[in-house]
Structure formats: C-alpha cells, structure tokens
Coordinates of C-alpha atoms in Angstrom, one line a residue:
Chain Z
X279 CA 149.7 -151.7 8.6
X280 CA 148.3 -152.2 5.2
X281 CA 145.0 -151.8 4.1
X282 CA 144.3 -155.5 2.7
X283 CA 146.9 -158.3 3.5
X284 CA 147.2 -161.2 1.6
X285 CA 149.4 -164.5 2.2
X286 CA 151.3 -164.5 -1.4
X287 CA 151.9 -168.3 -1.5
X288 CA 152.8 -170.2 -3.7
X289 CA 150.1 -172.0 -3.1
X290 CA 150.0 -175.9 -4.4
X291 CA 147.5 -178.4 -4.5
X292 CA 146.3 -181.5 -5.9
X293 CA 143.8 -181.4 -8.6
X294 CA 140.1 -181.9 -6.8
X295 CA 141.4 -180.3 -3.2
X296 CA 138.9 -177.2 -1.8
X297 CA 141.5 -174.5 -1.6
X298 CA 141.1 -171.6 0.8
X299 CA 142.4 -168.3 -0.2
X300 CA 141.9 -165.3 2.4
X301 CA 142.8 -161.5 3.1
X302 CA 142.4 -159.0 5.8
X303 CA 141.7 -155.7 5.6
X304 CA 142.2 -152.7 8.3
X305 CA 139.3 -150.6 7.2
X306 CA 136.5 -151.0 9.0
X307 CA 134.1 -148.9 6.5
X308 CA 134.6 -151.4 3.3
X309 CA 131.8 -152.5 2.3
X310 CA 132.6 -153.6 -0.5
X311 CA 134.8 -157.2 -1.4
X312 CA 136.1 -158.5 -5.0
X313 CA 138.1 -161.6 -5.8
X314 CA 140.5 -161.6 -9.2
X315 CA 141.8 -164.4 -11.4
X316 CA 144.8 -163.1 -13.2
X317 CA 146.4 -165.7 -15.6
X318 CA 149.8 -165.2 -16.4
X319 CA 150.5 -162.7 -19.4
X320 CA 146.8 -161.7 -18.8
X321 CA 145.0 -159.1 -17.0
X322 CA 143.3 -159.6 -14.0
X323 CA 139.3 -160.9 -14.5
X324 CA 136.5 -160.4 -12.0
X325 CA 135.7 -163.6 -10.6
X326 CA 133.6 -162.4 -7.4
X327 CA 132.1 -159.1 -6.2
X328 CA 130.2 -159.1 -2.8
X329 CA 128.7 -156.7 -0.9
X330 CA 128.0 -157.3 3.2
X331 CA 129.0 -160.0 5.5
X332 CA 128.1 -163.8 4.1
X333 CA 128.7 -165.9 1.6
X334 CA 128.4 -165.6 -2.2
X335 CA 128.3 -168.5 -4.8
X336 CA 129.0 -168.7 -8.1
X337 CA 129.8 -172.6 -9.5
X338 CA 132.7 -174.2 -7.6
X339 CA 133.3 -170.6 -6.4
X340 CA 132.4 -169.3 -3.1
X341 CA 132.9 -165.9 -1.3
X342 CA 133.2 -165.4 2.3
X343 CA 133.0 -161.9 4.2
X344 CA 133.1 -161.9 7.7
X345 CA 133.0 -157.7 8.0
X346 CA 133.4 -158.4 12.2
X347 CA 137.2 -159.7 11.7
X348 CA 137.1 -158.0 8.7
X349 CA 138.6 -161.2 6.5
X350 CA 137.6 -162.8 3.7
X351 CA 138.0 -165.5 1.7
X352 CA 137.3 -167.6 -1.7
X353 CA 137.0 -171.2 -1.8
X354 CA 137.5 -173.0 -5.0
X355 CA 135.6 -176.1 -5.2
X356 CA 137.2 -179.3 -7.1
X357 CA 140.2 -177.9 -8.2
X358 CA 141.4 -177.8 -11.5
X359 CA 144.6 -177.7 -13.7
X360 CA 143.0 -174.6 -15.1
X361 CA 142.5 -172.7 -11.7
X362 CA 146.1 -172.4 -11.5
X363 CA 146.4 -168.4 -11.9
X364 CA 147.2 -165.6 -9.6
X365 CA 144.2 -164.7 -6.8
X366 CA 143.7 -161.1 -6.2
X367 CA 141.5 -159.6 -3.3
X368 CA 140.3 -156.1 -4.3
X369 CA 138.3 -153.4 -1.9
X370 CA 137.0 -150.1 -3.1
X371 CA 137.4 -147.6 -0.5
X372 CA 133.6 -146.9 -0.8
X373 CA 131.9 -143.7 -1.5
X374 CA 133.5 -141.5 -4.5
X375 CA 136.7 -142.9 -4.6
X376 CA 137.5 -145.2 -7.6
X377 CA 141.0 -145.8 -6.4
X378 CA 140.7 -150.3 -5.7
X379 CA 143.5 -151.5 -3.4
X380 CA 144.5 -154.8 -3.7
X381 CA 146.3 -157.5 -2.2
X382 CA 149.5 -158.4 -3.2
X383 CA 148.1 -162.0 -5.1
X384 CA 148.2 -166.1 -4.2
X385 CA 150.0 -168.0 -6.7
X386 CA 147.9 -171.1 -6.8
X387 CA 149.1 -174.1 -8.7
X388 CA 147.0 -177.2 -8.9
X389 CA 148.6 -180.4 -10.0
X390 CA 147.5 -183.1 -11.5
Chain G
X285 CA 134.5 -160.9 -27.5
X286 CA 137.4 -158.1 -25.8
X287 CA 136.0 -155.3 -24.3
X288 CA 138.7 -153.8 -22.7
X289 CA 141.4 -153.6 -25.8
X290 CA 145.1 -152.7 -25.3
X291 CA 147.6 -152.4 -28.2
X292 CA 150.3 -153.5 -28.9
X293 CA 150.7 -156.2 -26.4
X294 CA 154.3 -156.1 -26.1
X295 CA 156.5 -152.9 -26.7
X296 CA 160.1 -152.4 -26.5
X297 CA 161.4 -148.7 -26.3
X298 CA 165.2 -147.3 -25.4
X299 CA 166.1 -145.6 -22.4
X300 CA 164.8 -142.3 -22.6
X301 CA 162.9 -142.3 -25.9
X302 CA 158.9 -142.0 -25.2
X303 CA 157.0 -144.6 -25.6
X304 CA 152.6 -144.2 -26.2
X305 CA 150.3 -146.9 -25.2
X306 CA 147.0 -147.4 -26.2
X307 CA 143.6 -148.7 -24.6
X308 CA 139.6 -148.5 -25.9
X309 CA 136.8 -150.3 -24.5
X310 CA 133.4 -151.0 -26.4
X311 CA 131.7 -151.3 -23.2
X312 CA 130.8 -147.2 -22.9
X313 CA 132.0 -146.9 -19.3
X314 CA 132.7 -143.6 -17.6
X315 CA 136.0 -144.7 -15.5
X316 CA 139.2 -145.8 -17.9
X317 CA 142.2 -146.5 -15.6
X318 CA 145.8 -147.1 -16.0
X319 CA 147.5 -149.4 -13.8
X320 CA 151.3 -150.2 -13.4
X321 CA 152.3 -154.3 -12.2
X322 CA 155.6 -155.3 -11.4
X323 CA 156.5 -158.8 -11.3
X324 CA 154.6 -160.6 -8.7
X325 CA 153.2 -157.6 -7.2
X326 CA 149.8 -156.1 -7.0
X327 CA 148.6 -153.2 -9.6
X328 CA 149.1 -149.5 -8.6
X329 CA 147.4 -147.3 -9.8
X330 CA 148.8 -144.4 -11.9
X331 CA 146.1 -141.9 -12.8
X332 CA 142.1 -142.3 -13.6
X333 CA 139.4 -140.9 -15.8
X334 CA 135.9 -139.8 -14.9
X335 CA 134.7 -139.0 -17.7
X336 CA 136.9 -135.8 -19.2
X337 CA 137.8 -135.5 -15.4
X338 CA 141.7 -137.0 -14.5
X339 CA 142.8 -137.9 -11.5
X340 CA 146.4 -138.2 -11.1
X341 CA 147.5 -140.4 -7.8
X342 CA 149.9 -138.4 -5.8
X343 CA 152.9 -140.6 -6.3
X344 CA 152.8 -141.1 -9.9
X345 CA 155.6 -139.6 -11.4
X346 CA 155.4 -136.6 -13.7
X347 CA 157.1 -138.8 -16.4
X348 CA 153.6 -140.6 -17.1
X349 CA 150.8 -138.3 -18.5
X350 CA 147.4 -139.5 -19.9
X351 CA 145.2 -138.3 -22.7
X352 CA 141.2 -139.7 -23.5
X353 CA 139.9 -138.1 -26.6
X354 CA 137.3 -139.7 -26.1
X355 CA 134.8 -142.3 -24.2
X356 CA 136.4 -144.7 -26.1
X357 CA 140.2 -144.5 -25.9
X358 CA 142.9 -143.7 -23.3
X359 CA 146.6 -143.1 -23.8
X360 CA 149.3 -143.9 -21.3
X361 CA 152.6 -141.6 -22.2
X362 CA 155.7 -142.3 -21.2
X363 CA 157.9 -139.1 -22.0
X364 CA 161.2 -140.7 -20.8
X365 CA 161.2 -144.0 -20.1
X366 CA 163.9 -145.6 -17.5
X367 CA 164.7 -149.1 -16.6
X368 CA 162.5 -148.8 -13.3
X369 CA 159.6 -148.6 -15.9
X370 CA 160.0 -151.7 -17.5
X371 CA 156.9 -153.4 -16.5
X372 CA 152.8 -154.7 -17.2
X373 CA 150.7 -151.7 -17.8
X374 CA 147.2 -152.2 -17.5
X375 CA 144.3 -150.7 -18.6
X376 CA 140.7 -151.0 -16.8
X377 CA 137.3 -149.4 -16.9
X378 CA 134.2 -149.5 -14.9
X379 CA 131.0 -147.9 -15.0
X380 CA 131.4 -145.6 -12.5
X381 CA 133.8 -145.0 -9.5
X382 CA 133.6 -147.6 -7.0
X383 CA 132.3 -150.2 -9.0
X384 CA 134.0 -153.6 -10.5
X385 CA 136.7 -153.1 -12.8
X386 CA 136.8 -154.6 -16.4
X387 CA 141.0 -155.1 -17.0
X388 CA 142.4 -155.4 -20.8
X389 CA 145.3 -157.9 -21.0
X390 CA 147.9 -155.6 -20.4
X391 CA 150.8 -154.0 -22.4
X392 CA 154.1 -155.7 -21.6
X393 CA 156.9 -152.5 -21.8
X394 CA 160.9 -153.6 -22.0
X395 CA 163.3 -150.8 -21.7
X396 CA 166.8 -151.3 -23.4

C-alpha cells in the first residue's frame, strides 16, 4: 500500500463548480497535511499547509483533514479558468525527516 | 520576486556527456533539495541538504551527485546522463526539515 493515494484524474469542470480533490494516506502518525498547485512548465507552489484534524481556509480555498480516516481534501470554491493546474497532496513524515511524499497529482481542467 | 532560482530553464546534453544544474534561493533557508519529475508523476526526491549535511535517498543513483558551496546555491550533477534521465529537475528549500517547501520552476533536461 502506498503511503498517500491520490485519484490522478483528469479532472474537468465547468467554470464556477466547487471541486473536491482528496487523498489518503496509511500513516497514522502524520500530522502534518499540504496541498500544491503546480502549473504546467512550473514548479509546484504551496497553496495549503495544515496541521490536526479540521478545516483550513484561505479565499475560495479550503482544507479538510479528517486524521480518523486519515483523508483529506481541498475544495476550490468558484472555479476558475486559472485553477486549471496539477493538485498535489504532500505529508512530511514528521519528526526529523525532511523527506515530503506526495501524491501522484489531479489534473484539474476548468472550462469555460 | 523568485526566491527559489533555477538556471537555465531548459538544457539539452548528449548521452553520456555531464550535464551541471544550478539552484540559489534568497530566502536563507537551511534545507535545499533536489527533486526528479517525470511526466505526470509525482517528485522523488534525489538527495537533501541540511545545512553542509547531505542526505543521499537510498535509491538515487550514483550517477547524480550534489555540491552547496554555500547557503545560497546547490548544484545537481549529472556525470553521465542516459535517456531514462531526461526529465523536470526541481529544486526546493525550506527552513528546516519538516517544514513547507518553497519549489523553483524547474530545469527541463533532454537527452539526445
């Protein structure tokens, strides 16, 4: 089993939809959650860091840990054009490690 | 205003010949990472810094070595580069192991 699974899409949406993107993760001990954008030809950019169970908000952005079926998930809000990107989850493994293991990406496209 | 800075962008090498890339940050974190990203696949991580302290993942190959002079800069080397390397290489930093990552835009490598 993987450490962090991640449905890879594509993903596609109308423009102004409330899009659900989600992983689960094996490890009981992360405590730790991020969410990244990565545009094509870009590198990937931090959208969301949360720490414990609950939810985070940040604009049309919200972050969603639920550490007791160890899933979680980012809603985007009124979806735009611009949102169209690749959607990275991201755990630390907590403690001294700096190794981050991701998800394998959503490809969400949002149409006009 | 980059704070994570890779150069060049795009590099094209011949089988075998090494290839150097670059990657400095302004933002005077202790962690510089390089990643490797295959097309539509998650980052793996090659090798870390902490500080003058590297960290080599156990299955990165001995082809790919890593210098950091400095705080500043980190070098990816490539002593013999084969098709399987074509890829995104991606530099990151944070401020210390465990924490959010800050990723540059990538260097996009073609083997001939």
């Amino acid at each position: 089993q993987k450490e962090v699974e991640q449905d890879p899409g594509p993903l596609s949406v109308p423009e102004g939809a409330i899009v659900s993107l989600n992983c689960t993760y094996s490890n009981s001990a992360f405590q730790y959650f991020m969410w990244y954008r990565q545009y094509s030809r870009k590198g990937p950019e931090l959208l969301m860091y949360t720490y414990s169970s609950g939810n985070k908000e940040d604009g049309r952005f919200t972050a969603q840990v639920d550490k007791s079926s160890k899933y979680i998930s980012l809603f985007i809000r009124d979806s735009q054009p611009s949102d169209s990107a690749t959607y990275l989850c991201a755990i630390p493994p907590g403690g001294t490690a700096s190794k981050l293991t991701f998800g394998t990406g959503t490809r969400l496209q949002v149409t006009l | 205003d980059a704070m994570v800075i890779q150069n060049p962008r795009y590099q094209v090498t011949q089988f075998g010949k090494p290839v150097t890339l670059s990657c400095s940050q302004t933002l005077n974190h202790n962690v510089m990472y390089w990643y490797q990203q295959k097309s539509s696949q998650a980052p793996k991580l090659l090798f870390h810094y902490y500080d003058k302290d590297f960290n080599n993942e156990a299955d990165t190959p001995d082809n790919f070595q890593s210098r950091r002079p400095n705080t500043s800069f980190c070098f990816l080397d490539i002593r013999s580069p084969g098709l399987g390397d074509a890829a995104m290489y991606l530099c990151a930093t944070s401020r210390d192991n465990g924490q959010p990552q800050h990723f540059g835009d990538g260097t996009r490598l073609s083997i001939l």
